[in-house]
Amino acid sequence: MSSLFYIKLAATNIRKNSRTYLPYILSGIGMVIMFYNLNFVSNARDIGSDSTSLRAILKMGVVVVGIFSVTFLLYTNSFLIKRRKKEFGLFNILGMEKKHIAKIMLFETLIISFICISAGILAGIILSKLTLLLLYKLISYKVSFGFEVPPVAVLATIALFGLTYFAILLYNVFQVHLSKPIELLRSGNVGEKEPKTKWLMALLGGTSLATGYYIALTVEAPLRALNLFFIAVILVIIGTNFLYKAGSIAVLKILRKNKRYYYKPNHFISVSGMIYRMKRNAEGLANICILSTMVIVMVSTTVSLYIGFEDIIRTRYPRNIVISSGSASDSQVEEIERVIREQTAGLNVEAKNIISYRCAAFVVRQEGEHFSFDSSWTKMDDYIALLTVMDINEYNSLMDSSESLALGQALVYTIKGKLTTDELDLNGYKLKIKRQLDSFSAESTIESYLSRSYVIVVDNDKTIEAINKALSDGKEEKLELEYYYGFDLDADKETQMSLTYTLNEEIRKLIPHNYYVDGVAVSREFFYAVYGGLFYLGIFLGLLFIMETVLIIYYKQITEGYDDKERYEIMQKVGMSRSEVKKTVKDQVLTVFFLPLVTAVVHLAFAFKVITKLLAVLNLTNVGLFAACTAVTIIIFALFYIIVYTVAARSYYKIVSF
């Protein structure tokens, strides 16, 4: 037989199986479009002045999209090959050898891969300028003219998806080659044995899930949360899979033992059917749950980061321009302030809302009201605390107040943390808390620190030196006071940037090391690149995960519809009405369909605290904003989920009814 015959037969097979192949092809095209476009923008000639950070984020997105696209295409192919085995078995029975079936599969794969890759790249090229304009909008970058097609993006897309479809072909041929003709014919009718209740798996799943939840609820230090988050995610994924496979079977068997519930037509059919297919059901439901959780987390975090951009940058920079030094002497401080006055006067601008102070900063270990120095940094974790200590003169100057303190007394302002007694124990040096302050002008400057933080005001410099000696275990550590100066300007962006750069050059001449000069105008583009890039990546990954969720749900319902078709036909022949069939279908689909969404919301509720800690690392401290974005995301996703449920239930009903 000529190759043309196999090509025609392959095209006919794809057309006749359009119900299963069309969503597969469309999703393949969508994944090619997303992969190409992320590749395109990450390799575009001009994506902003701070392109290094943005390109790093986009290239990370390319890797993530590539991995998920490959694994998802391989996963959905397993649904397709299961439906096609009976057809290939019939070909084999009618005299077609397996090598001929392999040729048909080869041409089917070539046709599908050609359509997906070529249409995806073409659509990606057409949409590339639009996606680049979206990125420019998100990072507030001036639009540039021109059109380009990076060869590296085209070649990478062809290579990735070409290899993926080749792997799919090998898997399909291998599946058919190992099966006997009679096995292929009966593959669609092979029932599952009643699964046993696997108590060990249920125990492991519960333990894994509980451990993941415990980590998420108990971690306090944001930097530690960053390290433990992925461990918690892996534990929750394992726990979800195990509990769906073992726990769901146990619940269904409990329902079966409840005679008042079980011996009703709709409950009897749905419960008995799900028990026998729960092993396969559970895997699909667990995947839907995990993908739903990823969609909600990805969208809510990136949206809150982008919407809260101004809060983030103000937290990071409480003044338009900030100057800081860890070891400036009194004479150097005077010179720094002289330079600031000269440079602002030279630009004919006035420094406003000036904040200036000197203090000592100590990173310590806190246990209750006891603070001590610990060189074993890895043991500190959630016990890290930052103490900012200044004398009463600095405090009065900063706050425009007239407070007074006696020896051994202190004023304390708690930024993050908790104090329950009226005495501080600084590694043996005791201070009586005269009063806990309700406000502090420099609060926003210290808020950017990611640990528990306290401001301690003492009577004079000698007390600060005594504290330094106590916290260094009696060692004669040199005390170096930190210096901070910040101010606002009523000036345009260019003037602020020019002043920031000039101050940086001038202060470098005074203090060669251990200082920094920074400002909102200079750093705004960098922050826009980072947070705009994350939001842009969140849009792509959110669309990818939604696509995968929809397709898994669709194929799950279609596959189960064909598996249940004969059972429902028999039930209708023995007297079950169409309305009863529809009610049973609704009952069965509802029983399992919304379980992943509910579980995803539960996962998110337990993860909320640790996610807020991770957002703090990115300078987003507005928990209310993140909560609002999360709630809106859940509502929108739930509405979308209901639409998918309606379509899936209708398709399922059409298959099982006659």
XYZ file of C-alpha atoms in Angstrom:
658
model
C 0.000 0.000 0.000
C 1.258 3.467 -0.872
C 2.002 6.167 1.634
C -0.878 8.226 0.223
C -3.322 5.567 1.457
C -1.965 5.812 5.004
C -2.091 9.604 4.884
C -5.751 9.557 3.778
C -6.621 6.975 6.414
C -4.850 8.987 9.114
C -6.683 12.184 8.100
C -10.012 10.303 8.076
C -9.343 8.883 11.542
C -8.604 12.341 12.937
C -11.760 13.757 11.354
C -13.990 10.936 12.633
C -12.539 11.305 16.138
C -12.927 15.079 16.114
C -14.724 15.091 19.480
C -11.516 13.962 21.166
C -8.893 15.319 18.760
C -10.184 18.871 18.233
C -9.656 20.001 21.876
C -6.271 18.246 21.823
C -5.188 20.083 18.667
C -6.517 23.455 19.845
C -4.753 23.133 23.200
C -1.556 22.100 21.401
C -1.762 25.228 19.234
C -2.375 27.330 22.352
C 0.688 25.916 24.098
C 2.866 26.532 21.041
C 1.606 30.140 20.912
C 2.416 30.729 24.593
C 5.826 29.069 24.407
C 6.796 30.958 21.252
C 5.619 34.324 22.581
C 7.471 33.965 25.874
C 10.549 32.960 23.881
C 9.981 35.942 21.608
C 9.739 38.585 24.346
C 12.670 37.079 26.294
C 14.824 37.406 23.159
C 13.389 40.683 21.832
C 15.964 43.388 21.105
C 14.470 46.070 23.359
C 12.409 45.263 26.474
C 13.367 48.140 28.748
C 16.420 49.762 30.247
C 16.674 47.151 33.006
C 16.355 44.173 30.686
C 18.658 41.836 32.672
C 16.197 41.180 35.515
C 13.209 41.101 33.170
C 14.874 38.665 30.763
C 15.772 36.394 33.691
C 12.105 36.311 34.783
C 10.879 35.670 31.241
C 13.428 32.924 30.593
C 12.338 31.249 33.834
C 8.795 31.423 32.458
C 9.915 29.831 29.190
C 11.298 26.853 31.126
C 8.138 26.488 33.246
C 5.786 26.738 30.241
C 7.946 24.263 28.301
C 7.929 21.691 31.118
C 4.176 21.949 31.721
C 3.382 21.858 27.995
C 5.373 18.678 27.462
C 4.009 16.861 30.523
C 0.460 17.913 29.754
C 0.553 16.800 26.114
C 1.923 13.430 27.237
C -0.800 13.190 29.890
C -3.727 14.041 27.595
C -2.393 11.679 24.928
C -3.047 8.814 27.357
C -6.782 9.615 27.140
C -6.649 9.591 23.333
C -4.772 6.313 22.945
C -7.188 4.605 25.328
C -10.125 5.594 23.107
C -8.295 4.531 19.933
C -7.106 1.072 21.046
C -10.387 -0.589 20.083
C -10.176 0.957 16.610
C -6.591 -0.228 16.144
C -7.594 -3.690 17.360
C -10.278 -3.808 14.679
C -7.702 -2.870 12.024
C -5.503 -5.703 13.306
C -8.346 -8.256 13.224
C -9.194 -7.237 9.644
C -5.679 -8.140 8.514
C -3.650 -4.964 8.995
C -0.283 -5.716 10.557
C 0.999 -3.735 13.502
C 3.669 -2.146 11.340
C 0.880 -0.772 9.150
C -0.952 0.512 12.229
C 2.329 2.140 13.262
C 2.427 3.884 9.861
C -1.089 5.209 10.398
C -0.093 6.468 13.827
C 3.026 8.031 12.321
C 1.034 10.032 9.780
C -1.595 10.970 12.370
C 1.157 12.318 14.614
C 2.812 14.127 11.695
C -0.484 15.755 10.686
C -1.328 16.820 14.250
C 2.187 18.028 15.039
C 2.399 19.947 11.748
C -0.945 21.644 12.391
C -0.098 22.494 16.012
C 3.477 23.678 15.461
C 2.937 25.583 12.194
C -0.387 27.160 13.211
C 0.976 27.911 16.693
C 4.137 29.604 15.436
C 2.217 31.538 12.756
C -0.368 32.729 15.283
C 2.449 33.454 17.732
C 4.222 35.647 15.178
C 0.972 37.480 14.418
C 0.300 38.033 18.133
C 3.929 38.717 19.069
C 3.717 42.498 18.718
C 0.520 42.521 20.779
C 2.160 40.529 23.579
C 5.187 42.825 23.468
C 2.913 45.880 23.721
C 1.243 44.252 26.737
C 4.643 43.820 28.355
C 5.552 47.459 27.600
C 2.282 48.542 29.225
C 2.909 46.474 32.349
C 6.469 47.745 32.822
C 5.578 51.344 31.814
C 8.094 51.342 28.997
C 7.901 53.575 25.947
C 6.621 51.690 22.912
C 9.207 51.070 20.211
C 8.409 50.573 16.544
C 9.542 47.681 14.406
C 8.825 43.989 13.941
C 11.088 41.011 14.489
C 10.984 37.217 14.459
C 13.881 35.890 16.578
C 15.175 32.708 14.900
C 16.096 31.272 18.302
C 12.422 31.458 19.401
C 11.221 29.662 16.252
C 13.895 26.954 16.451
C 13.376 26.376 20.187
C 9.617 25.977 19.647
C 10.049 23.549 16.760
C 12.639 21.535 18.692
C 10.618 21.270 21.918
C 7.278 20.328 20.395
C 8.833 18.220 17.636
C 10.558 16.066 20.266
C 7.370 15.974 22.354
C 5.225 14.641 19.502
C 7.980 12.165 18.612
C 7.891 10.872 22.209
C 4.093 10.625 21.962
C 4.411 8.583 18.755
C 6.890 6.181 20.369
C 4.588 5.746 23.387
C 1.521 5.051 21.232
C 3.335 2.568 18.984
C 4.753 0.849 22.046
C 1.274 0.549 23.597
C -0.208 -1.035 20.469
C 2.795 -3.270 19.823
C 2.637 -4.841 23.299
C -1.113 -5.528 23.157
C -2.757 -8.516 21.499
C -5.603 -7.839 19.026
C -8.246 -9.145 21.442
C -6.844 -6.929 24.208
C -7.073 -3.900 21.954
C -10.692 -4.693 21.090
C -11.653 -5.103 24.729
C -9.541 -2.253 26.110
C -12.502 0.086 26.307
C -14.582 -2.497 28.124
C -12.074 -3.636 30.709
C -13.497 -2.806 34.099
C -11.612 -1.916 37.193
C -11.509 -4.374 40.072
C -12.991 -3.068 43.259
C -10.081 -1.289 44.936
C -9.157 -2.148 48.471
C -9.096 0.520 51.134
C -5.404 1.331 51.453
C -5.075 2.470 55.039
C -1.281 2.866 54.847
C -1.591 5.171 51.837
C -4.354 7.113 53.579
C -2.169 7.466 56.686
C 0.833 8.616 54.641
C -1.355 11.043 52.717
C -2.868 12.492 55.883
C 0.554 12.807 57.516
C 2.061 14.442 54.436
C -0.806 16.904 54.088
C -0.817 17.713 57.821
C 2.966 18.302 57.753
C 2.642 20.645 54.778
C -0.154 22.547 56.513
C 1.867 22.701 59.748
C 4.872 24.217 57.959
C 2.638 26.791 56.266
C 0.943 27.789 59.534
C 3.964 27.880 61.843
C 6.720 29.488 59.773
C 7.306 33.077 60.883
C 10.497 34.396 59.287
C 9.872 35.360 55.644
C 13.321 34.233 54.492
C 12.766 30.866 56.143
C 9.335 30.708 54.497
C 11.091 31.081 51.158
C 13.157 27.943 51.863
C 10.325 25.866 53.346
C 7.573 26.847 50.909
C 8.581 24.385 48.197
C 8.930 21.574 50.747
C 5.388 22.325 51.946
C 4.130 22.380 48.334
C 5.631 18.959 47.591
C 4.152 17.507 50.794
C 0.704 18.909 49.978
C 0.854 17.513 46.423
C 1.824 14.066 47.732
C -0.823 14.230 50.455
C -3.505 15.317 47.978
C -2.743 12.428 45.605
C -2.632 9.817 48.364
C -5.793 11.028 50.094
C -7.758 11.209 46.845
C -6.735 7.650 45.979
C -7.150 6.088 49.424
C -9.457 8.455 51.296
C -12.037 8.764 48.505
C -12.400 4.977 48.311
C -12.951 4.811 52.066
C -15.627 7.541 51.908
C -17.449 5.829 49.018
C -17.449 2.512 50.862
C -18.881 4.226 53.921
C -21.651 5.663 51.702
C -22.282 2.198 50.303
C -22.740 0.821 53.809
C -25.359 3.494 54.491
C -28.408 1.630 53.138
C -30.764 4.610 53.367
C -28.430 6.604 51.111
C -27.092 3.849 48.856
C -30.287 2.042 47.847
C -31.639 4.828 45.688
C -31.332 4.583 41.876
C -29.188 7.677 41.358
C -26.972 7.081 44.422
C -26.611 3.374 43.722
C -25.334 3.890 40.180
C -23.048 6.849 40.900
C -21.458 5.412 44.067
C -20.969 1.901 42.665
C -19.535 3.281 39.427
C -17.107 5.611 41.166
C -15.860 2.892 43.517
C -14.784 0.696 40.620
C -13.090 3.539 38.755
C -11.771 5.532 41.696
C -8.126 4.675 41.115
C -8.220 6.433 37.746
C -10.745 9.014 38.981
C -8.619 9.971 41.953
C -5.551 10.730 39.840
C -7.527 13.047 37.570
C -9.273 14.759 40.483
C -5.972 15.282 42.313
C -4.463 16.845 39.172
C -7.486 19.141 38.778
C -7.174 20.159 42.446
C -3.448 20.918 42.162
C -3.880 22.868 38.913
C -6.805 24.842 40.398
C -4.668 25.752 43.412
C -1.812 26.831 41.136
C -4.136 29.010 39.042
C -5.567 30.807 42.093
C -2.161 31.302 43.759
C -0.427 32.416 40.563
C -3.085 34.925 39.529
C -3.818 36.345 43.001
C -0.153 36.893 43.926
C 0.935 38.478 40.640
C -2.161 40.695 40.478
C -1.695 41.885 44.084
C 1.997 42.584 43.446
C 1.187 44.663 40.390
C -1.783 46.521 41.890
C 0.163 47.167 45.094
C 3.193 48.501 43.238
C 3.020 51.987 44.765
C 2.694 50.514 48.265
C 5.683 48.289 47.557
C 7.921 51.063 46.331
C 6.891 53.372 49.194
C 7.662 50.596 51.703
C 11.055 50.145 50.090
C 11.666 53.907 49.766
C 9.752 55.936 52.397
C 11.327 59.080 50.952
C 12.103 60.067 47.348
C 15.850 59.905 48.015
C 17.544 58.016 50.841
C 21.182 58.016 51.977
C 22.501 55.459 54.424
C 25.882 54.558 55.854
C 26.878 51.886 58.320
C 29.988 53.597 59.650
C 29.923 57.369 59.091
C 31.738 59.527 61.647
C 30.261 62.769 62.997
C 32.447 64.831 60.660
C 31.422 62.699 57.669
C 27.742 63.157 58.578
C 28.226 66.925 58.567
C 29.912 66.739 55.152
C 27.118 64.528 53.739
C 24.435 66.975 54.842
C 26.452 69.892 53.424
C 26.683 68.121 50.041
C 22.918 67.489 50.065
C 22.182 71.182 50.738
C 24.578 72.324 48.004
C 23.279 69.919 45.358
C 19.599 70.606 46.016
C 20.273 74.364 45.938
C 22.200 73.943 42.684
C 19.164 72.309 41.068
C 16.870 74.936 42.588
C 14.816 72.310 44.458
C 13.920 72.069 48.131
C 14.302 68.984 50.310
C 11.057 68.304 52.196
C 9.883 65.846 54.861
C 13.466 65.365 55.970
C 14.177 62.440 58.265
C 17.654 62.114 59.758
C 18.969 60.048 62.643
C 21.847 57.940 63.906
C 21.380 54.626 65.635
C 22.970 51.299 66.449
C 21.517 48.164 64.864
C 21.828 44.676 66.366
C 20.688 41.393 64.852
C 19.891 39.157 67.812
C 18.028 36.069 68.932
C 14.781 36.740 70.782
C 13.220 34.365 73.270
C 10.419 36.174 75.069
C 11.928 39.377 76.462
C 15.466 37.959 76.397
C 17.708 39.073 73.531
C 21.102 37.506 72.882
C 23.728 37.275 70.183
C 24.051 33.884 68.465
C 26.742 33.246 65.860
C 24.933 30.102 64.681
C 22.751 31.942 62.226
C 21.139 28.768 60.883
C 19.631 28.095 64.333
C 17.993 31.497 64.605
C 15.302 31.130 61.949
C 12.034 32.390 63.438
C 13.841 33.840 66.475
C 15.697 36.565 64.552
C 14.993 40.090 65.754
C 16.391 43.480 64.764
C 17.029 46.024 67.493
C 17.420 49.650 66.465
C 18.832 51.578 69.429
C 19.130 55.372 69.612
C 19.648 57.893 72.393
C 16.950 60.232 73.678
C 18.437 63.286 71.956
C 18.170 61.674 68.526
C 14.628 60.596 69.334
C 13.517 64.063 70.492
C 15.047 65.661 67.407
C 13.368 63.136 65.137
C 9.953 63.275 66.798
C 10.067 66.969 67.834
C 9.378 65.937 71.426
C 10.858 66.599 74.886
C 11.014 63.140 76.440
C 13.500 62.357 79.210
C 14.919 59.067 80.460
C 16.846 58.023 83.541
C 19.651 55.475 83.547
C 18.246 52.000 82.949
C 15.012 53.264 81.395
C 13.898 52.874 77.795
C 11.126 53.782 75.391
C 10.182 50.913 73.069
C 8.347 50.934 69.761
C 7.338 47.525 68.374
C 7.269 47.367 64.594
C 6.914 43.588 64.282
C 6.923 41.237 67.218
C 5.574 41.003 70.748
C 6.699 42.049 74.232
C 4.702 40.923 77.258
C 6.653 42.358 80.223
C 7.940 45.805 81.188
C 11.617 44.779 81.224
C 14.132 43.986 78.491
C 16.978 41.541 79.044
C 19.726 42.336 76.538
C 21.975 39.370 77.224
C 22.154 40.275 80.919
C 21.868 44.050 80.544
C 18.446 45.010 81.920
C 16.322 47.944 80.802
C 13.044 49.002 82.377
C 10.430 49.906 79.767
C 9.125 53.327 80.809
C 6.548 53.380 78.019
C 5.704 51.558 74.794
C 5.390 54.071 71.958
C 2.322 54.206 69.721
C 4.078 55.767 66.729
C 7.522 56.432 65.334
C 8.495 58.665 62.399
C 11.018 56.217 60.967
C 8.639 53.240 61.109
C 8.345 52.895 57.338
C 12.106 52.870 56.875
C 12.509 49.877 59.147
C 9.341 48.103 57.988
C 11.219 46.769 54.997
C 13.159 44.412 57.292
C 11.757 40.900 57.238
C 12.071 39.930 60.903
C 10.696 41.049 64.233
C 11.831 44.636 64.761
C 11.966 46.957 67.745
C 13.093 50.538 68.261
C 14.678 51.068 71.689
C 15.316 54.613 72.936
C 17.842 54.944 75.813
C 19.243 57.826 77.839
C 22.642 58.374 76.163
C 25.490 56.947 74.043
C 27.130 55.258 77.048
C 24.083 53.037 77.466
C 24.273 52.107 73.779
C 27.930 51.158 74.292
C 26.961 49.026 77.306
C 24.294 47.283 75.223
C 26.848 46.656 72.485
C 29.234 45.103 75.007
C 26.506 42.907 76.502
C 25.277 41.636 73.137
C 28.853 40.829 72.066
C 29.341 38.611 75.169
C 31.739 41.066 76.810
C 34.058 41.335 73.805
C 35.395 44.771 73.020
C 33.505 45.127 69.768
C 33.798 48.566 68.216
C 30.451 50.348 68.207
C 29.618 51.881 64.837
C 26.507 53.986 64.605
C 24.481 53.793 61.408
C 23.385 56.977 59.702
C 20.170 57.512 57.764
C 18.993 60.583 55.843
C 15.898 60.742 53.658
C 13.917 63.518 51.988
C 11.180 64.188 49.429
C 11.351 66.474 46.397
C 8.796 68.385 44.360
C 10.673 67.711 41.139
C 10.241 65.750 37.945
C 11.667 62.268 37.353
C 14.753 63.457 35.453
C 15.704 65.968 38.173
C 15.347 63.340 40.900
C 17.441 60.843 38.942
C 20.123 63.459 38.250
C 20.281 64.431 41.924
C 20.475 60.793 43.042
C 23.380 60.053 40.697
C 25.203 63.257 41.689
C 24.824 62.568 45.418
C 26.101 59.047 44.902
C 29.261 60.358 43.210
C 29.879 63.070 45.805
C 29.307 60.865 48.851
C 31.582 58.181 47.401
C 34.408 60.710 47.739
C 33.595 61.100 51.455
C 32.825 57.441 52.325
C 34.391 54.989 49.869
C 32.667 51.944 51.384
C 29.622 50.842 53.382
C 27.107 53.368 52.094
C 24.333 53.644 49.548
C 22.354 56.378 47.838
C 19.104 55.384 46.195
C 15.756 56.815 45.238
C 12.315 56.118 43.850
C 12.975 57.657 40.438
C 16.127 55.603 39.846
C 14.660 52.320 41.060
C 11.147 52.662 39.649
C 12.092 51.160 36.277
C 13.772 48.212 37.981
C 10.721 47.537 40.152
C 8.381 47.901 37.203
C 10.519 45.425 35.273
C 10.410 42.891 38.129
C 6.755 43.186 39.159
C 5.471 43.866 35.657
C 7.442 40.853 34.432
C 5.987 38.676 37.206
C 2.457 39.837 36.352
C 3.089 39.170 32.664
C 4.376 35.702 33.510
C 1.397 35.154 35.814
C -0.978 35.872 32.926
C 0.733 33.274 30.718
C 0.992 30.605 33.409
C -2.570 31.268 34.564
C -3.852 30.745 31.018
C -1.733 27.600 30.665
C -2.995 26.079 33.925
C -6.604 26.978 33.084
C -6.220 25.333 29.670
C -4.811 22.215 31.276
C -7.573 22.138 33.902
C -10.313 22.457 31.267
C -8.829 19.727 29.083
C -8.349 17.291 31.963
C -11.967 17.840 33.032
C -13.210 17.450 29.454
C -11.311 14.240 28.715
C -12.157 12.837 32.132
C -15.872 13.296 31.495
C -15.719 12.059 27.887
C -13.754 8.936 28.883
C -16.091 8.167 31.763
C -19.085 8.812 29.519
C -17.976 6.137 27.075
C -17.160 3.784 29.958
C -20.618 4.294 31.494
C -22.602 4.284 28.245
C -23.403 0.557 28.248
C -24.371 0.572 31.927
C -26.836 3.404 31.417
C -28.245 1.760 28.295
C -28.956 -1.385 30.305
C -30.528 0.648 33.129
C -32.790 2.458 30.670
C -33.820 -0.813 29.047
C -34.917 -2.196 32.425
C -37.041 0.868 33.171
C -34.873 3.828 34.163
C -36.323 7.048 32.705
C -34.372 9.811 30.956
C -35.077 12.180 33.845
C -33.635 9.619 36.278
C -30.573 9.204 34.045
C -30.084 12.959 33.999
C -30.478 13.204 37.782
C -28.008 10.338 38.277
C -25.506 11.989 35.922
C -25.881 15.286 37.773
C -25.452 13.533 41.118
C -22.342 11.658 39.999
C -20.665 14.629 38.342
C -21.465 16.937 41.259
C -20.110 14.386 43.737
C -16.628 14.479 42.240
C -16.540 17.633 40.143
C -16.551 20.295 42.852
C -14.414 18.328 45.302
C -11.129 19.543 43.677
C -12.288 23.179 43.832
C -13.252 22.902 47.501
C -9.931 21.182 48.288
C -8.031 23.872 46.377
C -9.681 26.601 48.483
C -8.778 24.670 51.666
C -5.145 24.387 50.467
C -5.108 28.121 49.815
C -6.566 28.919 53.237
C -3.749 27.013 54.956
C -1.128 28.497 52.609
C -2.359 32.086 53.034
C -0.006 32.906 55.901
C 3.148 31.554 54.261
C 2.266 33.280 50.970
C 1.987 36.625 52.786
C 5.464 35.968 54.218
C 6.805 35.355 50.713
C 5.148 38.544 49.473
C 6.881 40.397 52.329
C 10.197 39.303 50.804
C 9.024 41.176 47.696
C 8.162 44.214 49.875
C 4.371 43.731 49.703
C 3.132 44.119 53.278
C -0.480 44.972 52.396
C -2.131 41.716 53.518
C -5.606 43.166 52.947
C -4.847 43.781 49.271
C -3.651 40.209 48.805
C -6.734 38.863 50.629
C -9.036 40.902 48.364
C -7.226 39.778 45.196
C -7.388 36.160 46.370
C -11.119 36.372 47.122
C -11.898 37.928 43.725
C -9.716 35.333 41.964
C -11.514 32.470 43.731
C -14.950 33.885 42.810
C -14.013 34.376 39.139
C -12.392 30.946 38.929
C -15.440 29.342 40.611
C -17.749 30.954 38.019
C -15.496 29.697 35.253
C -15.454 26.279 36.914
C -19.287 26.193 36.972
C -19.376 26.938 33.231
C -16.940 24.095 32.540
C -19.021 21.818 34.785
C -22.187 22.655 32.825
C -20.537 21.886 29.471
C -18.909 18.680 30.768
C -22.126 17.404 32.346
C -24.049 18.068 29.110
C -21.426 16.188 27.047
C -21.467 13.304 29.506
C -25.265 13.108 29.371
C -25.303 13.087 25.564
C -22.912 10.134 25.518
C -24.660 7.954 28.129
C -28.262 8.634 27.048
C -29.977 7.282 23.904
